[in-house]
Structure formats: C-alpha cells, structure tokens
Amino acid sequence: MRLPPHILVVNGIKVRRPVFLLGAPHSGADLLGRALKRSPGFHVTMGRACVAHVVYAFARKPSIARTTGATRVLRDALSESWQVLPGSCGQCAESCREAGGVTAAGPCVATGEVTRFGDAGPDLLYSAQVLLQAFPDARFVQLIRDGRDVTADMLADPACLAWFKPGMLGEQTEFPNAFLGVNRDEHRDRWKGMPIAGKCALRWRSAVRLSATLRKDLPEDQLLTLRYEDLVLRPAQSVATLAEFLETRVSKVALYGRSAEAGSWRTRLRPGDLQLVEKVAREELNRLGYLKS
C-alpha cells in the first residue's frame, strides 16, 4: 500500500508548495530570493547554516543524496531553517537579514502572516531531486545567466573561490562531480592545474547541464526557468511570469537597482580569462544564445 506523502508542519503551518530557487553561483537566485522575501505571505530563507551543511554534503558526495535518509535529513534542515523564533534571524547570513530589512535579531516575519515557505540558499541545484522527494508539490525556479558574467562575479567572490583550492578535489571525491564540473577521475590533475577562470567556467557549465536535465525531468507546472538578463532588463515582465507560475503576488521592487549589469564581463574579464571561459563552455554558451550577441 502506498503511504500518503509526508506533510511538514512548521510553527503550526502546513508546508504546501514550497518554492526553491536554483542556479549556478551568481545567476540571480539571491536577487529573486530578495523579491520573494518581500512578497505577501512568503517566508524565504537564504544561506542558513543548517541547510547549507546538508546541501554541500550532497553536492560534494552525490552518493549521500541517494541514501534512504537523505530526504528526511534535508526536510529536517529546512524545517529548522523555517522556524520563526525570537532569535531566528541572528542565525541567518548577512545577505538574508539585509534582504528582509532586519535590523535586530528578528524574526523577519510573523507566523500569522506566513502561508508559503521557500529557500534561495546557494547551490540548492545539486539537491533538486532530494527536494522533490521531500516535497512532491514543490515549485522550482531555476535561473540562467551568461557564463561569462557568472565567471566575472565568481572571480570577485572569496566564498566561491574557496571551493577551487586543489585540496577540494581530494582522493575521496566521487565522479562525475557536478559541483566542481569534473566528470572523470583522470581529469583530477588537469582541474588542479587549471586557472581559476577555467574552474568557474566548468562549474557554470555543469550547472546549466543540470538545469537542462531538470527541464526534461520535472513537470511544467513545477519548474520555471528565468534568465538573469530578463530579471534586470525586463523586471516587470519577469515578475508577472513568476507570479503566474506561483499563483501569488510577487514584489518587483527588490529587482530594481541591486543587480550587476548584464554583459559586464566585457570590462571585467581579462582577455586570457575570457578566451578560456569561452573555450571551456562554448557549447553551452552557444546553446543558450550567449555567443550570438
């Protein structure tokens, strides 16, 4: 007999159709998370340590995500993250507190106002299948951005660069490793010796390949793909599309004046780095239309 789906209850509120924002680093998940945090009824977390620890464990060692306990572990982490307590916001990343307009320890929302939950933490993309198992009615929004702009932002982000130290690809690493973009064990030494811009391009390339797989695997009513360039150049249209998909009102105020300019790679990437990025990710840049502009 098939068991009924698990229903998570947080602060006395049933978690229905939670929203998860996915994408490569610096592809706009944080920007869209900011908009959802300011939308009526939403409680969206970003980068809570309890969730990040689980997500990165799954990303670095994919076999963990395939174990029978993975669903429960991730669901419990999100349940902890979504708890609305007096000191909740003190455990959040600075970016999350700032996005919610929090000036003290919090909380940033009142339980009586919450009807939907969501998370825009970095690198949820690598836990998408586990999230779907944990929340069969979840809604996923994946962000796509020009890999050259992504690389430019990653090169300026110490948190991203920390993942590219040679020791991160140790002897216990599993292959293929979508998180770092390395497909085979024999590529380990090549990755370790590759310039940082190339490692950024590999990570972006792997992320957009995962996004393409999700596009094939998930029903249309559960996955929406948005482009970063549309968010910053046509925010009203993007928000209308998102609002229709989520069947709720979404604030567009947070999308104005806070994002990096689309195409800023032209002045931010050194010629050698640009050449390497376009070499590593040429197929995906072409497929997504970025090399045609």
PDB file of C-alpha atoms in Angstrom:
ATOM      1  CA  MET A   1       0.000   0.000   0.000  1.00  0.00           C
ATOM      2  CA  ARG A   2       1.336   3.404  -0.938  1.00  0.00           C
ATOM      3  CA  LEU A   3       1.870   5.660   2.060  1.00  0.00           C
ATOM      4  CA  PRO A   4       0.487   9.214   1.983  1.00  0.00           C
ATOM      5  CA  PRO A   5       3.074  11.958   1.372  1.00  0.00           C
ATOM      6  CA  HIS A   6       4.731  13.462   4.418  1.00  0.00           C
ATOM      7  CA  ILE A   7       3.248  16.798   5.448  1.00  0.00           C
ATOM      8  CA  LEU A   8       5.721  19.079   7.178  1.00  0.00           C
ATOM      9  CA  VAL A   9       4.336  21.459   9.789  1.00  0.00           C
ATOM     10  CA  VAL A  10       6.405  24.475  10.839  1.00  0.00           C
ATOM     11  CA  ASN A  11       5.170  26.807  13.578  1.00  0.00           C
ATOM     12  CA  GLY A  12       1.739  25.227  13.204  1.00  0.00           C
ATOM     13  CA  ILE A  13       1.678  25.961   9.455  1.00  0.00           C
ATOM     14  CA  LYS A  14       1.486  23.159   6.902  1.00  0.00           C
ATOM     15  CA  VAL A  15       4.229  23.493   4.288  1.00  0.00           C
ATOM     16  CA  ARG A  16       2.415  23.486   0.953  1.00  0.00           C
ATOM     17  CA  ARG A  17       4.052  24.101  -2.430  1.00  0.00           C
ATOM     18  CA  PRO A  18       7.358  25.444  -1.067  1.00  0.00           C
ATOM     19  CA  VAL A  19       9.490  27.374  -3.542  1.00  0.00           C
ATOM     20  CA  PHE A  20      13.143  26.616  -4.205  1.00  0.00           C
ATOM     21  CA  LEU A  21      15.407  28.856  -6.286  1.00  0.00           C
ATOM     22  CA  LEU A  22      18.143  27.086  -8.226  1.00  0.00           C
ATOM     23  CA  GLY A  23      21.088  28.093 -10.363  1.00  0.00           C
ATOM     24  CA  ALA A  24      24.826  28.380 -10.751  1.00  0.00           C
ATOM     25  CA  PRO A  25      26.543  30.835  -8.378  1.00  0.00           C
ATOM     26  CA  HIS A  26      25.715  34.478  -9.106  1.00  0.00           C
ATOM     27  CA  SER A  27      22.960  33.571 -11.558  1.00  0.00           C
ATOM     28  CA  GLY A  28      20.259  35.568  -9.750  1.00  0.00           C
ATOM     29  CA  ALA A  29      18.809  33.195  -7.142  1.00  0.00           C
ATOM     30  CA  ASP A  30      19.675  35.660  -4.379  1.00  0.00           C
ATOM     31  CA  LEU A  31      18.101  38.520  -6.333  1.00  0.00           C
ATOM     32  CA  LEU A  32      14.875  36.596  -6.852  1.00  0.00           C
ATOM     33  CA  GLY A  33      15.003  35.413  -3.239  1.00  0.00           C
ATOM     34  CA  ARG A  34      15.027  39.050  -2.171  1.00  0.00           C
ATOM     35  CA  ALA A  35      11.879  39.671  -4.198  1.00  0.00           C
ATOM     36  CA  LEU A  36      10.082  36.669  -2.697  1.00  0.00           C
ATOM     37  CA  LYS A  37      11.110  37.639   0.845  1.00  0.00           C
ATOM     38  CA  ARG A  38       9.244  40.893   0.340  1.00  0.00           C
ATOM     39  CA  SER A  39       6.158  39.262  -1.167  1.00  0.00           C
ATOM     40  CA  PRO A  40       2.979  38.806   0.904  1.00  0.00           C
ATOM     41  CA  GLY A  41       2.780  35.531   2.814  1.00  0.00           C
ATOM     42  CA  PHE A  42       6.283  34.294   1.990  1.00  0.00           C
ATOM     43  CA  HIS A  43       8.928  33.189   4.459  1.00  0.00           C
ATOM     44  CA  VAL A  44      12.109  32.683   2.418  1.00  0.00           C
ATOM     45  CA  THR A  45      15.464  31.762   3.918  1.00  0.00           C
ATOM     46  CA  MET A  46      18.844  32.248   2.262  1.00  0.00           C
ATOM     47  CA  GLY A  47      22.036  30.520   3.280  1.00  0.00           C
ATOM     48  CA  ARG A  48      21.086  29.191   6.734  1.00  0.00           C
ATOM     49  CA  ALA A  49      23.955  27.037   8.020  1.00  0.00           C
ATOM     50  CA  CYS A  50      21.719  24.076   8.884  1.00  0.00           C
ATOM     51  CA  VAL A  51      20.638  23.817   5.231  1.00  0.00           C
ATOM     52  CA  ALA A  52      23.988  24.727   3.698  1.00  0.00           C
ATOM     53  CA  HIS A  53      25.789  21.915   5.538  1.00  0.00           C
ATOM     54  CA  VAL A  54      23.394  19.341   4.099  1.00  0.00           C
ATOM     55  CA  VAL A  55      23.367  20.821   0.601  1.00  0.00           C
ATOM     56  CA  TYR A  56      27.161  20.912   0.361  1.00  0.00           C
ATOM     57  CA  ALA A  57      27.453  17.378   1.710  1.00  0.00           C
ATOM     58  CA  PHE A  58      25.146  16.195  -1.085  1.00  0.00           C
ATOM     59  CA  ALA A  59      26.967  18.318  -3.670  1.00  0.00           C
ATOM     60  CA  ARG A  60      30.444  17.070  -2.809  1.00  0.00           C
ATOM     61  CA  LYS A  61      29.441  13.437  -2.381  1.00  0.00           C
ATOM     62  CA  PRO A  62      26.361  12.697  -4.519  1.00  0.00           C
ATOM     63  CA  SER A  63      26.023   9.135  -3.199  1.00  0.00           C
ATOM     64  CA  ILE A  64      24.840  10.572   0.141  1.00  0.00           C
ATOM     65  CA  ALA A  65      21.884  12.182  -1.636  1.00  0.00           C
ATOM     66  CA  ARG A  66      20.848   8.760  -2.921  1.00  0.00           C
ATOM     67  CA  THR A  67      20.605   7.156   0.531  1.00  0.00           C
ATOM     68  CA  THR A  68      17.240   6.397   2.122  1.00  0.00           C
ATOM     69  CA  GLY A  69      17.745   9.003   4.841  1.00  0.00           C
ATOM     70  CA  ALA A  70      18.634  11.909   2.554  1.00  0.00           C
ATOM     71  CA  THR A  71      15.050  13.108   2.197  1.00  0.00           C
ATOM     72  CA  ARG A  72      14.453  13.212   5.930  1.00  0.00           C
ATOM     73  CA  VAL A  73      17.770  14.952   6.626  1.00  0.00           C
ATOM     74  CA  LEU A  74      17.103  17.738   4.117  1.00  0.00           C
ATOM     75  CA  ARG A  75      13.483  18.130   5.204  1.00  0.00           C
ATOM     76  CA  ASP A  76      14.560  18.418   8.849  1.00  0.00           C
ATOM     77  CA  ALA A  77      17.198  21.015   7.941  1.00  0.00           C
ATOM     78  CA  LEU A  78      14.647  23.138   6.115  1.00  0.00           C
ATOM     79  CA  SER A  79      12.175  22.738   8.960  1.00  0.00           C
ATOM     80  CA  GLU A  80      14.803  24.121  11.349  1.00  0.00           C
ATOM     81  CA  SER A  81      15.624  26.941   8.940  1.00  0.00           C
ATOM     82  CA  TRP A  82      11.971  27.968   8.568  1.00  0.00           C
ATOM     83  CA  GLN A  83      11.244  28.090  12.312  1.00  0.00           C
ATOM     84  CA  VAL A  84      10.083  31.573  13.325  1.00  0.00           C
ATOM     85  CA  LEU A  85      11.644  32.217  16.728  1.00  0.00           C
ATOM     86  CA  PRO A  86      12.777  35.371  18.560  1.00  0.00           C
ATOM     87  CA  GLY A  87      16.431  34.873  17.615  1.00  0.00           C
ATOM     88  CA  SER A  88      15.901  33.229  14.226  1.00  0.00           C
ATOM     89  CA  CYS A  89      17.380  35.970  12.091  1.00  0.00           C
ATOM     90  CA  GLY A  90      20.538  36.050  14.176  1.00  0.00           C
ATOM     91  CA  GLN A  91      21.434  32.701  12.615  1.00  0.00           C
ATOM     92  CA  CYS A  92      20.939  33.917   9.056  1.00  0.00           C
ATOM     93  CA  ALA A  93      23.573  35.180   6.668  1.00  0.00           C
ATOM     94  CA  GLU A  94      24.005  38.939   6.459  1.00  0.00           C
ATOM     95  CA  SER A  95      22.594  38.931   2.921  1.00  0.00           C
ATOM     96  CA  CYS A  96      19.396  37.265   4.159  1.00  0.00           C
ATOM     97  CA  ARG A  97      18.938  39.722   7.034  1.00  0.00           C
ATOM     98  CA  GLU A  98      19.558  42.673   4.741  1.00  0.00           C
ATOM     99  CA  ALA A  99      17.117  41.334   2.153  1.00  0.00           C
ATOM    100  CA  GLY A 100      14.426  41.032   4.826  1.00  0.00           C
ATOM    101  CA  GLY A 101      15.079  44.504   6.218  1.00  0.00           C
ATOM    102  CA  VAL A 102      16.118  43.073   9.603  1.00  0.00           C
ATOM    103  CA  THR A 103      17.902  45.494  11.933  1.00  0.00           C
ATOM    104  CA  ALA A 104      17.862  43.323  15.077  1.00  0.00           C
ATOM    105  CA  ALA A 105      17.833  39.601  15.837  1.00  0.00           C
ATOM    106  CA  GLY A 106      14.421  39.146  14.255  1.00  0.00           C
ATOM    107  CA  PRO A 107      12.265  37.405  13.387  1.00  0.00           C
ATOM    108  CA  CYS A 108      11.756  38.914   9.954  1.00  0.00           C
ATOM    109  CA  VAL A 109       8.174  37.607   9.634  1.00  0.00           C
ATOM    110  CA  ALA A 110       5.206  36.953  11.888  1.00  0.00           C
ATOM    111  CA  THR A 111       3.804  33.424  11.931  1.00  0.00           C
ATOM    112  CA  GLY A 112       0.298  34.748  11.385  1.00  0.00           C
ATOM    113  CA  GLU A 113       1.365  36.208   8.045  1.00  0.00           C
ATOM    114  CA  VAL A 114       3.116  33.122   6.618  1.00  0.00           C
ATOM    115  CA  THR A 115       1.331  30.991   4.017  1.00  0.00           C
ATOM    116  CA  ARG A 116       4.255  29.858   1.811  1.00  0.00           C
ATOM    117  CA  PHE A 117       7.828  28.829   2.508  1.00  0.00           C
ATOM    118  CA  GLY A 118      10.876  28.948   0.299  1.00  0.00           C
ATOM    119  CA  ASP A 119      14.652  28.822   0.199  1.00  0.00           C
ATOM    120  CA  ALA A 120      17.134  30.629  -2.013  1.00  0.00           C
ATOM    121  CA  GLY A 121      20.291  29.261  -0.453  1.00  0.00           C
ATOM    122  CA  PRO A 122      23.355  28.826  -2.649  1.00  0.00           C
ATOM    123  CA  ASP A 123      23.694  25.592  -4.592  1.00  0.00           C
ATOM    124  CA  LEU A 124      20.276  24.054  -3.965  1.00  0.00           C
ATOM    125  CA  LEU A 125      20.536  22.925  -7.576  1.00  0.00           C
ATOM    126  CA  TYR A 126      22.603  19.912  -6.529  1.00  0.00           C
ATOM    127  CA  SER A 127      19.835  18.758  -4.158  1.00  0.00           C
ATOM    128  CA  ALA A 128      16.923  19.279  -6.542  1.00  0.00           C
ATOM    129  CA  GLN A 129      15.957  15.607  -6.779  1.00  0.00           C
ATOM    130  CA  VAL A 130      16.065  15.194  -2.996  1.00  0.00           C
ATOM    131  CA  LEU A 131      13.968  18.339  -2.577  1.00  0.00           C
ATOM    132  CA  LEU A 132      11.387  16.905  -4.960  1.00  0.00           C
ATOM    133  CA  GLN A 133      11.240  13.677  -2.948  1.00  0.00           C
ATOM    134  CA  ALA A 134      10.916  15.636   0.296  1.00  0.00           C
ATOM    135  CA  PHE A 135       8.281  17.995  -1.106  1.00  0.00           C
ATOM    136  CA  PRO A 136       6.440  16.378  -4.056  1.00  0.00           C
ATOM    137  CA  ASP A 137       4.342  19.523  -4.572  1.00  0.00           C
ATOM    138  CA  ALA A 138       7.322  21.904  -4.549  1.00  0.00           C
ATOM    139  CA  ARG A 139       7.783  24.640  -7.119  1.00  0.00           C
ATOM    140  CA  PHE A 140      11.242  25.175  -8.579  1.00  0.00           C
ATOM    141  CA  VAL A 141      12.526  28.326 -10.256  1.00  0.00           C
ATOM    142  CA  GLN A 142      15.880  27.999 -11.964  1.00  0.00           C
ATOM    143  CA  LEU A 143      17.967  30.962 -13.059  1.00  0.00           C
ATOM    144  CA  ILE A 144      20.188  31.013 -16.138  1.00  0.00           C
ATOM    145  CA  ARG A 145      22.843  33.672 -16.728  1.00  0.00           C
ATOM    146  CA  ASP A 146      25.643  34.259 -19.210  1.00  0.00           C
ATOM    147  CA  GLY A 147      28.556  32.129 -18.015  1.00  0.00           C
ATOM    148  CA  ARG A 148      30.994  34.931 -18.710  1.00  0.00           C
ATOM    149  CA  ASP A 149      29.175  37.252 -16.300  1.00  0.00           C
ATOM    150  CA  VAL A 150      28.922  34.410 -13.781  1.00  0.00           C
ATOM    151  CA  THR A 151      32.684  33.872 -14.005  1.00  0.00           C
ATOM    152  CA  ALA A 152      33.382  37.585 -13.527  1.00  0.00           C
ATOM    153  CA  ASP A 153      31.295  37.595 -10.339  1.00  0.00           C
ATOM    154  CA  MET A 154      32.773  34.343  -9.059  1.00  0.00           C
ATOM    155  CA  LEU A 155      36.307  35.671  -9.513  1.00  0.00           C
ATOM    156  CA  ALA A 156      35.388  38.552  -7.189  1.00  0.00           C
ATOM    157  CA  ASP A 157      33.739  36.328  -4.563  1.00  0.00           C
ATOM    158  CA  PRO A 158      36.058  34.778  -1.928  1.00  0.00           C
ATOM    159  CA  ALA A 159      33.353  32.295  -0.881  1.00  0.00           C
ATOM    160  CA  CYS A 160      33.228  30.876  -4.409  1.00  0.00           C
ATOM    161  CA  LEU A 161      36.973  30.872  -4.843  1.00  0.00           C
ATOM    162  CA  ALA A 162      37.425  28.853  -1.643  1.00  0.00           C
ATOM    163  CA  TRP A 163      35.921  25.821  -3.419  1.00  0.00           C
ATOM    164  CA  PHE A 164      38.617  25.884  -6.085  1.00  0.00           C
ATOM    165  CA  LYS A 165      41.607  25.115  -3.893  1.00  0.00           C
ATOM    166  CA  PRO A 166      43.405  21.964  -5.134  1.00  0.00           C
ATOM    167  CA  GLY A 167      42.631  20.130  -1.893  1.00  0.00           C
ATOM    168  CA  MET A 168      38.896  20.320  -2.590  1.00  0.00           C
ATOM    169  CA  LEU A 169      39.317  17.569  -5.173  1.00  0.00           C
ATOM    170  CA  GLY A 170      40.720  15.002  -2.776  1.00  0.00           C
ATOM    171  CA  GLU A 171      41.070  11.253  -3.002  1.00  0.00           C
ATOM    172  CA  GLN A 172      37.565  10.711  -1.578  1.00  0.00           C
ATOM    173  CA  THR A 173      35.903  12.762  -4.313  1.00  0.00           C
ATOM    174  CA  GLU A 174      33.203  10.978  -6.302  1.00  0.00           C
ATOM    175  CA  PHE A 175      32.990  11.201 -10.076  1.00  0.00           C
ATOM    176  CA  PRO A 176      31.260  12.535 -12.018  1.00  0.00           C
ATOM    177  CA  ASN A 177      31.307  15.570  -9.739  1.00  0.00           C
ATOM    178  CA  ALA A 178      28.713  18.062 -10.943  1.00  0.00           C
ATOM    179  CA  PHE A 179      29.506  20.523  -8.168  1.00  0.00           C
ATOM    180  CA  LEU A 180      33.032  21.206  -9.433  1.00  0.00           C
ATOM    181  CA  GLY A 181      32.310  20.247 -13.029  1.00  0.00           C
ATOM    182  CA  VAL A 182      34.777  17.349 -13.211  1.00  0.00           C
ATOM    183  CA  ASN A 183      33.497  14.228 -14.946  1.00  0.00           C
ATOM    184  CA  ARG A 184      36.284  11.675 -14.517  1.00  0.00           C
ATOM    185  CA  ASP A 185      38.992  10.775 -12.045  1.00  0.00           C
ATOM    186  CA  GLU A 186      41.634  11.138 -14.745  1.00  0.00           C
ATOM    187  CA  HIS A 187      40.718  14.832 -15.055  1.00  0.00           C
ATOM    188  CA  ARG A 188      41.642  15.477 -11.417  1.00  0.00           C
ATOM    189  CA  ASP A 189      45.187  16.735 -12.060  1.00  0.00           C
ATOM    190  CA  ARG A 190      44.084  18.792 -15.047  1.00  0.00           C
ATOM    191  CA  TRP A 191      41.478  20.527 -12.861  1.00  0.00           C
ATOM    192  CA  LYS A 192      44.003  21.211 -10.103  1.00  0.00           C
ATOM    193  CA  GLY A 193      46.327  22.941 -12.552  1.00  0.00           C
ATOM    194  CA  MET A 194      43.632  24.901 -14.369  1.00  0.00           C
ATOM    195  CA  PRO A 195      43.412  28.699 -13.918  1.00  0.00           C
ATOM    196  CA  ILE A 196      40.585  29.836 -11.640  1.00  0.00           C
ATOM    197  CA  ALA A 197      38.569  31.288 -14.529  1.00  0.00           C
ATOM    198  CA  GLY A 198      38.502  27.848 -16.133  1.00  0.00           C
ATOM    199  CA  LYS A 199      37.274  26.254 -12.911  1.00  0.00           C
ATOM    200  CA  CYS A 200      34.499  28.854 -12.724  1.00  0.00           C
ATOM    201  CA  ALA A 201      33.522  28.033 -16.304  1.00  0.00           C
ATOM    202  CA  LEU A 202      33.450  24.295 -15.526  1.00  0.00           C
ATOM    203  CA  ARG A 203      31.166  24.879 -12.571  1.00  0.00           C
ATOM    204  CA  TRP A 204      28.822  27.052 -14.632  1.00  0.00           C
ATOM    205  CA  ARG A 205      28.834  24.539 -17.489  1.00  0.00           C
ATOM    206  CA  SER A 206      27.937  21.697 -15.155  1.00  0.00           C
ATOM    207  CA  ALA A 207      25.184  23.737 -13.503  1.00  0.00           C
ATOM    208  CA  VAL A 208      23.435  24.591 -16.760  1.00  0.00           C
ATOM    209  CA  ARG A 209      23.642  20.956 -17.813  1.00  0.00           C
ATOM    210  CA  LEU A 210      21.887  20.007 -14.573  1.00  0.00           C
ATOM    211  CA  SER A 211      19.293  22.692 -15.284  1.00  0.00           C
ATOM    212  CA  ALA A 212      18.659  21.187 -18.718  1.00  0.00           C
ATOM    213  CA  THR A 213      18.157  17.773 -17.128  1.00  0.00           C
ATOM    214  CA  LEU A 214      15.630  19.193 -14.686  1.00  0.00           C
ATOM    215  CA  ARG A 215      13.784  20.777 -17.591  1.00  0.00           C
ATOM    216  CA  LYS A 216      13.298  17.280 -19.016  1.00  0.00           C
ATOM    217  CA  ASP A 217      12.507  15.532 -15.732  1.00  0.00           C
ATOM    218  CA  LEU A 218      10.126  17.883 -13.935  1.00  0.00           C
ATOM    219  CA  PRO A 219       6.514  18.611 -14.931  1.00  0.00           C
ATOM    220  CA  GLU A 220       5.913  22.027 -16.497  1.00  0.00           C
ATOM    221  CA  ASP A 221       3.727  23.118 -13.613  1.00  0.00           C
ATOM    222  CA  GLN A 222       6.580  22.576 -11.138  1.00  0.00           C
ATOM    223  CA  LEU A 223       9.549  24.165 -12.895  1.00  0.00           C
ATOM    224  CA  LEU A 224      10.017  27.654 -14.276  1.00  0.00           C
ATOM    225  CA  THR A 225      13.205  28.817 -15.985  1.00  0.00           C
ATOM    226  CA  LEU A 226      14.059  32.522 -15.941  1.00  0.00           C
ATOM    227  CA  ARG A 227      17.040  34.366 -17.351  1.00  0.00           C
ATOM    228  CA  TYR A 228      19.016  36.768 -15.234  1.00  0.00           C
ATOM    229  CA  GLU A 229      19.146  39.169 -18.148  1.00  0.00           C
ATOM    230  CA  ASP A 230      15.345  39.333 -18.216  1.00  0.00           C
ATOM    231  CA  LEU A 231      15.220  39.956 -14.470  1.00  0.00           C
ATOM    232  CA  VAL A 232      17.424  43.030 -14.750  1.00  0.00           C
ATOM    233  CA  LEU A 233      16.307  44.343 -18.144  1.00  0.00           C
ATOM    234  CA  ARG A 234      12.591  43.446 -18.020  1.00  0.00           C
ATOM    235  CA  PRO A 235      11.773  43.055 -14.305  1.00  0.00           C
ATOM    236  CA  ALA A 236       8.047  43.745 -14.605  1.00  0.00           C
ATOM    237  CA  GLN A 237       7.611  41.054 -17.271  1.00  0.00           C
ATOM    238  CA  SER A 238       9.711  38.551 -15.302  1.00  0.00           C
ATOM    239  CA  VAL A 239       7.768  39.165 -12.099  1.00  0.00           C
ATOM    240  CA  ALA A 240       4.468  38.746 -13.942  1.00  0.00           C
ATOM    241  CA  THR A 241       5.657  35.387 -15.288  1.00  0.00           C
ATOM    242  CA  LEU A 242       6.807  34.306 -11.826  1.00  0.00           C
ATOM    243  CA  ALA A 243       3.599  35.460 -10.161  1.00  0.00           C
ATOM    244  CA  GLU A 244       1.514  33.460 -12.625  1.00  0.00           C
ATOM    245  CA  PHE A 245       3.662  30.376 -12.055  1.00  0.00           C
ATOM    246  CA  LEU A 246       3.475  30.621  -8.252  1.00  0.00           C
ATOM    247  CA  GLU A 247      -0.148  31.784  -8.278  1.00  0.00           C
ATOM    248  CA  THR A 248       0.622  34.649  -5.927  1.00  0.00           C
ATOM    249  CA  ARG A 249       1.679  38.281  -5.940  1.00  0.00           C
ATOM    250  CA  VAL A 250       5.427  38.908  -6.135  1.00  0.00           C
ATOM    251  CA  SER A 251       7.174  42.142  -5.245  1.00  0.00           C
ATOM    252  CA  LYS A 252       9.260  43.615  -8.052  1.00  0.00           C
ATOM    253  CA  VAL A 253      10.717  46.492  -6.019  1.00  0.00           C
ATOM    254  CA  ALA A 254      13.681  44.383  -4.915  1.00  0.00           C
ATOM    255  CA  LEU A 255      14.725  43.787  -8.526  1.00  0.00           C
ATOM    256  CA  TYR A 256      15.493  47.422  -9.240  1.00  0.00           C
ATOM    257  CA  GLY A 257      18.963  48.894  -8.799  1.00  0.00           C
ATOM    258  CA  ARG A 258      20.635  45.978  -6.991  1.00  0.00           C
ATOM    259  CA  SER A 259      21.944  43.741  -9.714  1.00  0.00           C
ATOM    260  CA  ALA A 260      25.087  43.625 -11.785  1.00  0.00           C
ATOM    261  CA  GLU A 261      24.697  44.843 -15.351  1.00  0.00           C
ATOM    262  CA  ALA A 262      24.115  42.152 -17.943  1.00  0.00           C
ATOM    263  CA  GLY A 263      27.192  41.870 -20.158  1.00  0.00           C
ATOM    264  CA  SER A 264      29.573  43.426 -17.625  1.00  0.00           C
ATOM    265  CA  TRP A 265      32.068  40.667 -18.433  1.00  0.00           C
ATOM    266  CA  ARG A 266      33.223  42.853 -21.325  1.00  0.00           C
ATOM    267  CA  THR A 267      35.028  45.165 -18.909  1.00  0.00           C
ATOM    268  CA  ARG A 268      35.632  42.757 -16.027  1.00  0.00           C
ATOM    269  CA  LEU A 269      37.260  39.685 -17.595  1.00  0.00           C
ATOM    270  CA  ARG A 270      40.868  39.758 -18.700  1.00  0.00           C
ATOM    271  CA  PRO A 271      41.362  38.646 -22.327  1.00  0.00           C
ATOM    272  CA  GLY A 272      43.073  35.403 -21.308  1.00  0.00           C
ATOM    273  CA  ASP A 273      40.297  34.530 -18.856  1.00  0.00           C
ATOM    274  CA  LEU A 274      37.608  35.317 -21.419  1.00  0.00           C
ATOM    275  CA  GLN A 275      39.289  33.107 -24.001  1.00  0.00           C
ATOM    276  CA  LEU A 276      39.474  30.225 -21.517  1.00  0.00           C
ATOM    277  CA  VAL A 277      35.842  30.573 -20.399  1.00  0.00           C
ATOM    278  CA  GLU A 278      34.584  30.592 -23.976  1.00  0.00           C
ATOM    279  CA  LYS A 279      36.720  27.560 -24.782  1.00  0.00           C
ATOM    280  CA  VAL A 280      35.524  25.528 -21.778  1.00  0.00           C
ATOM    281  CA  ALA A 281      31.841  26.464 -22.024  1.00  0.00           C
ATOM    282  CA  ARG A 282      31.463  27.185 -25.735  1.00  0.00           C
ATOM    283  CA  GLU A 283      28.825  24.511 -26.357  1.00  0.00           C
ATOM    284  CA  GLU A 284      26.559  25.730 -23.539  1.00  0.00           C
ATOM    285  CA  LEU A 285      27.121  29.420 -24.300  1.00  0.00           C
ATOM    286  CA  ASN A 286      26.128  28.700 -27.898  1.00  0.00           C
ATOM    287  CA  ARG A 287      23.124  26.593 -26.962  1.00  0.00           C
ATOM    288  CA  LEU A 288      21.805  29.304 -24.657  1.00  0.00           C
ATOM    289  CA  GLY A 289      22.382  32.017 -27.252  1.00  0.00           C
ATOM    290  CA  TYR A 290      25.050  33.985 -25.410  1.00  0.00           C
ATOM    291  CA  LEU A 291      27.739  33.762 -28.066  1.00  0.00           C
ATOM    292  CA  LYS A 292      25.412  35.068 -30.772  1.00  0.00           C
ATOM    293  CA  SER A 293      25.109  38.513 -29.236  1.00  0.00           C
TER     294      SER A 293
END
